[in-house]
Amino acid sequence: MRIALINEDSQADKNSLILKVLNEVADKYGNVVDNYGMYSEKDKHQINYIQVGILASIILETGMADFVVTGCGTGQGAMISCNAFKNVVCGYASTPLDAYLFSQINAGNAISIPYAQQFGWGSEVNLKMLFEHLFCQKFGGGYPKRFADEEKISRVKMYTDIKYCSQKDVVDALMSLNQEDLKELLDYTEFKNLFKQYAKKGKLTDYISDLLSV
């Protein structure tokens, strides 16, 4: 699994800590992490929690990653931003139990974590356990396991019968945004390098390539 890490501006100074802990767990399970920033609160290129969802949607839709790890001060804003997009199913996790149940029951493709609320002494331990319980088993295994089939049916109904019918196609949604603002969000070296390496051919990849002239 390829995992994308996205930090917004208010918690950007925790990026190196989060990356270190996430990499430790990812390596254990044969996963790879790409860091999309922000890398520090002093970065010239800014990403706010409202923009996290845009970036997550593009990364997932183009196949640049299979899963997004993000968050903000409370974790709520980034989660709402992500779920605004048709192709992102983002859960909220502040504890290892949250993460495990999300992976086994909801089996989404993004998680939002509170990086300010109750984040103090020993928080890196909780964060490592959270990532451990998020990635320790194949997603969608069910909890309790005997309910796995019923939970899968519920997920399909939620994602295809409701979410996919009620939200715009990703490209249409992005084209509805202010194009200068969208270009400014994506026009930074790290994103463009990862985009050129991992974005798969398709309508959205062509659209972003034209937008950024890459």
Coordinates of C-alpha atoms in Angstrom, one line a residue:
M1 CA 0.0 0.0 0.0
R2 CA 1.2 3.5 -0.8
I3 CA 0.3 6.0 1.9
A4 CA 0.1 9.8 1.4
L5 CA 0.8 12.0 4.5
I6 CA -0.8 15.5 4.4
N7 CA -0.4 18.0 7.1
E8 CA -2.2 21.3 7.2
D9 CA -0.8 24.6 8.4
S10 CA -1.7 24.7 12.0
Q11 CA 0.0 21.4 12.8
A12 CA 2.7 21.5 10.2
D13 CA 5.5 21.5 12.8
K14 CA 4.5 18.0 13.8
N15 CA 5.1 16.7 10.3
S16 CA 8.5 15.2 11.0
L17 CA 7.3 13.4 14.1
I18 CA 4.2 12.0 12.4
L19 CA 6.3 10.9 9.4
K20 CA 8.8 9.2 11.6
V21 CA 6.1 7.2 13.5
L22 CA 4.1 6.4 10.4
N23 CA 7.2 5.2 8.5
E24 CA 8.1 2.8 11.4
V25 CA 4.7 1.2 11.1
A26 CA 4.5 1.3 7.3
D27 CA 7.8 -0.4 7.0
K28 CA 6.7 -3.2 9.3
Y29 CA 3.8 -4.1 6.9
G30 CA 5.5 -3.5 3.6
N31 CA 3.8 -0.1 3.0
V32 CA 5.4 3.0 1.6
V33 CA 4.8 6.6 2.7
D34 CA 5.0 9.8 0.6
N35 CA 5.2 13.1 2.4
Y36 CA 3.1 15.8 0.8
G37 CA 3.7 18.4 3.5
M38 CA 3.3 20.9 4.9
Y39 CA 6.8 20.3 6.3
S40 CA 6.8 23.1 8.8
E41 CA 4.7 26.1 9.7
K42 CA 7.2 28.3 8.0
D43 CA 6.7 26.7 4.6
K44 CA 6.1 29.3 1.9
H45 CA 3.6 26.8 0.3
Q46 CA 0.6 26.7 2.5
I47 CA -2.1 24.0 2.9
N48 CA -5.1 24.7 5.2
Y49 CA -7.5 22.2 6.5
I50 CA -10.1 23.2 3.9
Q51 CA -7.7 22.4 1.1
V52 CA -6.7 19.0 2.5
G53 CA -9.7 17.3 0.9
I54 CA -8.8 18.7 -2.5
L55 CA -5.3 17.3 -2.3
A56 CA -6.5 14.0 -0.9
S57 CA -9.1 13.6 -3.7
I58 CA -6.5 14.2 -6.4
I59 CA -3.9 11.9 -4.9
L60 CA -6.4 9.0 -4.6
E61 CA -8.2 9.6 -7.9
T62 CA -4.9 9.6 -9.9
G63 CA -3.6 6.5 -8.1
M64 CA -0.7 8.4 -6.6
A65 CA -1.6 6.7 -3.3
D66 CA -4.0 4.1 -1.9
F67 CA -4.6 5.7 1.4
V68 CA -4.3 9.2 2.9
V69 CA -3.3 10.0 6.5
T70 CA -4.2 13.6 7.4
G71 CA -5.6 15.6 10.3
C72 CA -5.7 19.1 11.8
G73 CA -6.0 20.5 15.3
T74 CA -9.2 18.6 16.2
G75 CA -9.2 16.2 13.2
Q76 CA -12.8 17.2 12.4
G77 CA -12.1 19.9 9.8
A78 CA -9.8 17.8 7.7
M79 CA -12.3 14.9 7.9
I80 CA -15.2 17.1 6.7
S81 CA -13.0 18.5 3.9
C82 CA -12.0 15.1 2.7
N83 CA -15.6 13.7 2.7
A84 CA -16.8 16.6 0.6
F85 CA -15.3 14.6 -2.4
K86 CA -17.0 11.7 -4.0
N87 CA -14.0 9.4 -4.1
V88 CA -12.8 10.0 -0.5
V89 CA -14.2 8.0 2.5
C90 CA -12.4 9.6 5.5
G91 CA -12.8 8.4 9.1
Y92 CA -11.8 10.1 12.4
A93 CA -9.4 8.4 14.8
S94 CA -8.0 9.7 18.1
T95 CA -7.4 6.3 19.6
P96 CA -6.1 2.9 18.4
L97 CA -9.6 1.5 18.8
D98 CA -11.0 4.2 16.5
A99 CA -8.4 3.3 13.9
Y100 CA -9.0 -0.5 14.1
L101 CA -12.8 -0.3 13.9
F102 CA -12.6 2.2 11.0
S103 CA -10.3 -0.2 9.0
Q104 CA -12.3 -3.3 9.8
I105 CA -15.9 -1.9 9.5
N106 CA -15.8 1.2 7.3
A107 CA -12.7 0.3 5.3
G108 CA -12.3 3.8 3.9
N109 CA -9.3 5.3 2.1
A110 CA -8.4 8.2 4.4
I111 CA -8.1 8.9 8.1
S112 CA -8.1 12.2 10.0
I113 CA -6.3 12.6 13.3
P114 CA -6.5 15.3 16.0
Y115 CA -2.9 16.6 16.3
A116 CA -3.5 19.4 18.9
Q117 CA -6.4 18.1 21.1
Q118 CA -5.0 16.1 24.0
F119 CA -1.7 15.8 22.1
G120 CA 1.0 16.1 24.8
W121 CA 3.4 13.9 26.7
G122 CA 3.5 10.3 25.3
S123 CA 1.4 11.2 22.3
E124 CA 3.9 9.6 19.9
V125 CA 3.2 6.3 21.7
N126 CA -0.6 6.7 21.1
L127 CA 0.1 7.7 17.5
K128 CA 2.3 4.6 16.8
M129 CA -0.4 2.3 18.4
L130 CA -3.0 4.1 16.3
F131 CA -1.1 3.5 13.1
E132 CA -0.4 -0.1 14.2
H133 CA -4.1 -0.9 14.7
L134 CA -5.0 0.9 11.4
F135 CA -2.7 -1.1 9.2
C136 CA -2.2 -4.4 11.1
Q137 CA -4.9 -6.3 9.1
K138 CA -6.4 -6.2 5.7
F139 CA -9.2 -3.6 5.5
G140 CA -12.8 -4.7 5.7
G141 CA -12.2 -7.8 7.8
G142 CA -15.3 -7.0 9.9
Y143 CA -15.9 -6.4 13.5
P144 CA -17.1 -8.7 14.9
K145 CA -15.7 -10.8 12.1
R146 CA -19.1 -12.7 11.8
F147 CA -20.6 -9.4 10.6
A148 CA -18.1 -8.9 7.8
D149 CA -20.5 -9.7 4.9
E150 CA -23.3 -7.5 6.3
E151 CA -20.8 -4.6 6.9
K152 CA -19.6 -4.9 3.3
I153 CA -23.1 -4.7 2.0
S154 CA -23.7 -1.5 4.1
R155 CA -20.4 0.0 2.7
V156 CA -21.4 -0.6 -0.9
K157 CA -24.8 0.9 -0.3
M158 CA -23.3 3.9 1.4
Y159 CA -20.6 4.5 -1.2
T160 CA -22.5 3.7 -4.5
D161 CA -26.1 4.3 -3.7
I162 CA -25.7 7.4 -1.6
K163 CA -22.2 9.0 -1.8
Y164 CA -21.6 8.5 -5.5
C165 CA -25.1 9.6 -6.4
S166 CA -25.1 12.8 -4.3
Q167 CA -21.7 14.2 -5.1
K168 CA -20.1 15.5 -8.3
D169 CA -17.6 13.6 -10.4
V170 CA -14.1 14.5 -9.1
V171 CA -13.0 16.2 -12.3
D172 CA -16.2 18.2 -12.5
A173 CA -15.8 19.2 -8.9
L174 CA -12.2 20.4 -9.4
M175 CA -13.2 22.3 -12.6
S176 CA -15.9 24.1 -10.5
L177 CA -13.2 25.5 -8.2
N178 CA -11.3 28.7 -8.8
Q179 CA -8.5 27.5 -11.1
E180 CA -5.9 29.9 -9.9
D181 CA -6.4 28.8 -6.3
L182 CA -6.3 25.2 -7.4
K183 CA -3.1 25.7 -9.3
E184 CA -1.5 27.5 -6.3
L185 CA -2.4 24.6 -4.1
L186 CA -0.7 22.0 -6.3
D187 CA 2.1 24.1 -7.7
Y188 CA 5.0 23.0 -5.4
T189 CA 8.0 20.9 -6.1
E190 CA 7.2 17.9 -3.9
F191 CA 3.7 17.4 -5.3
K192 CA 4.8 17.8 -8.9
N193 CA 7.7 15.3 -8.5
L194 CA 5.3 12.7 -6.9
F195 CA 2.7 13.5 -9.5
K196 CA 5.1 12.8 -12.4
Q197 CA 6.3 9.6 -10.7
Y198 CA 3.0 8.0 -9.6
A199 CA 0.0 9.5 -11.3
K200 CA -1.7 7.0 -13.6
K201 CA -3.0 7.9 -17.0
G202 CA -6.5 9.2 -17.0
K203 CA -8.8 12.2 -17.4
L204 CA -7.8 13.7 -14.1
T205 CA -4.1 13.2 -14.7
D206 CA -4.4 14.9 -18.0
Y207 CA -6.3 17.8 -16.4
I208 CA -3.7 18.3 -13.7
S209 CA -0.9 18.0 -16.2
D210 CA -2.4 20.8 -18.2
L211 CA -3.1 22.9 -15.2
L212 CA 0.5 22.7 -13.9
S213 CA 2.2 22.4 -17.3
V214 CA 4.0 19.3 -16.3

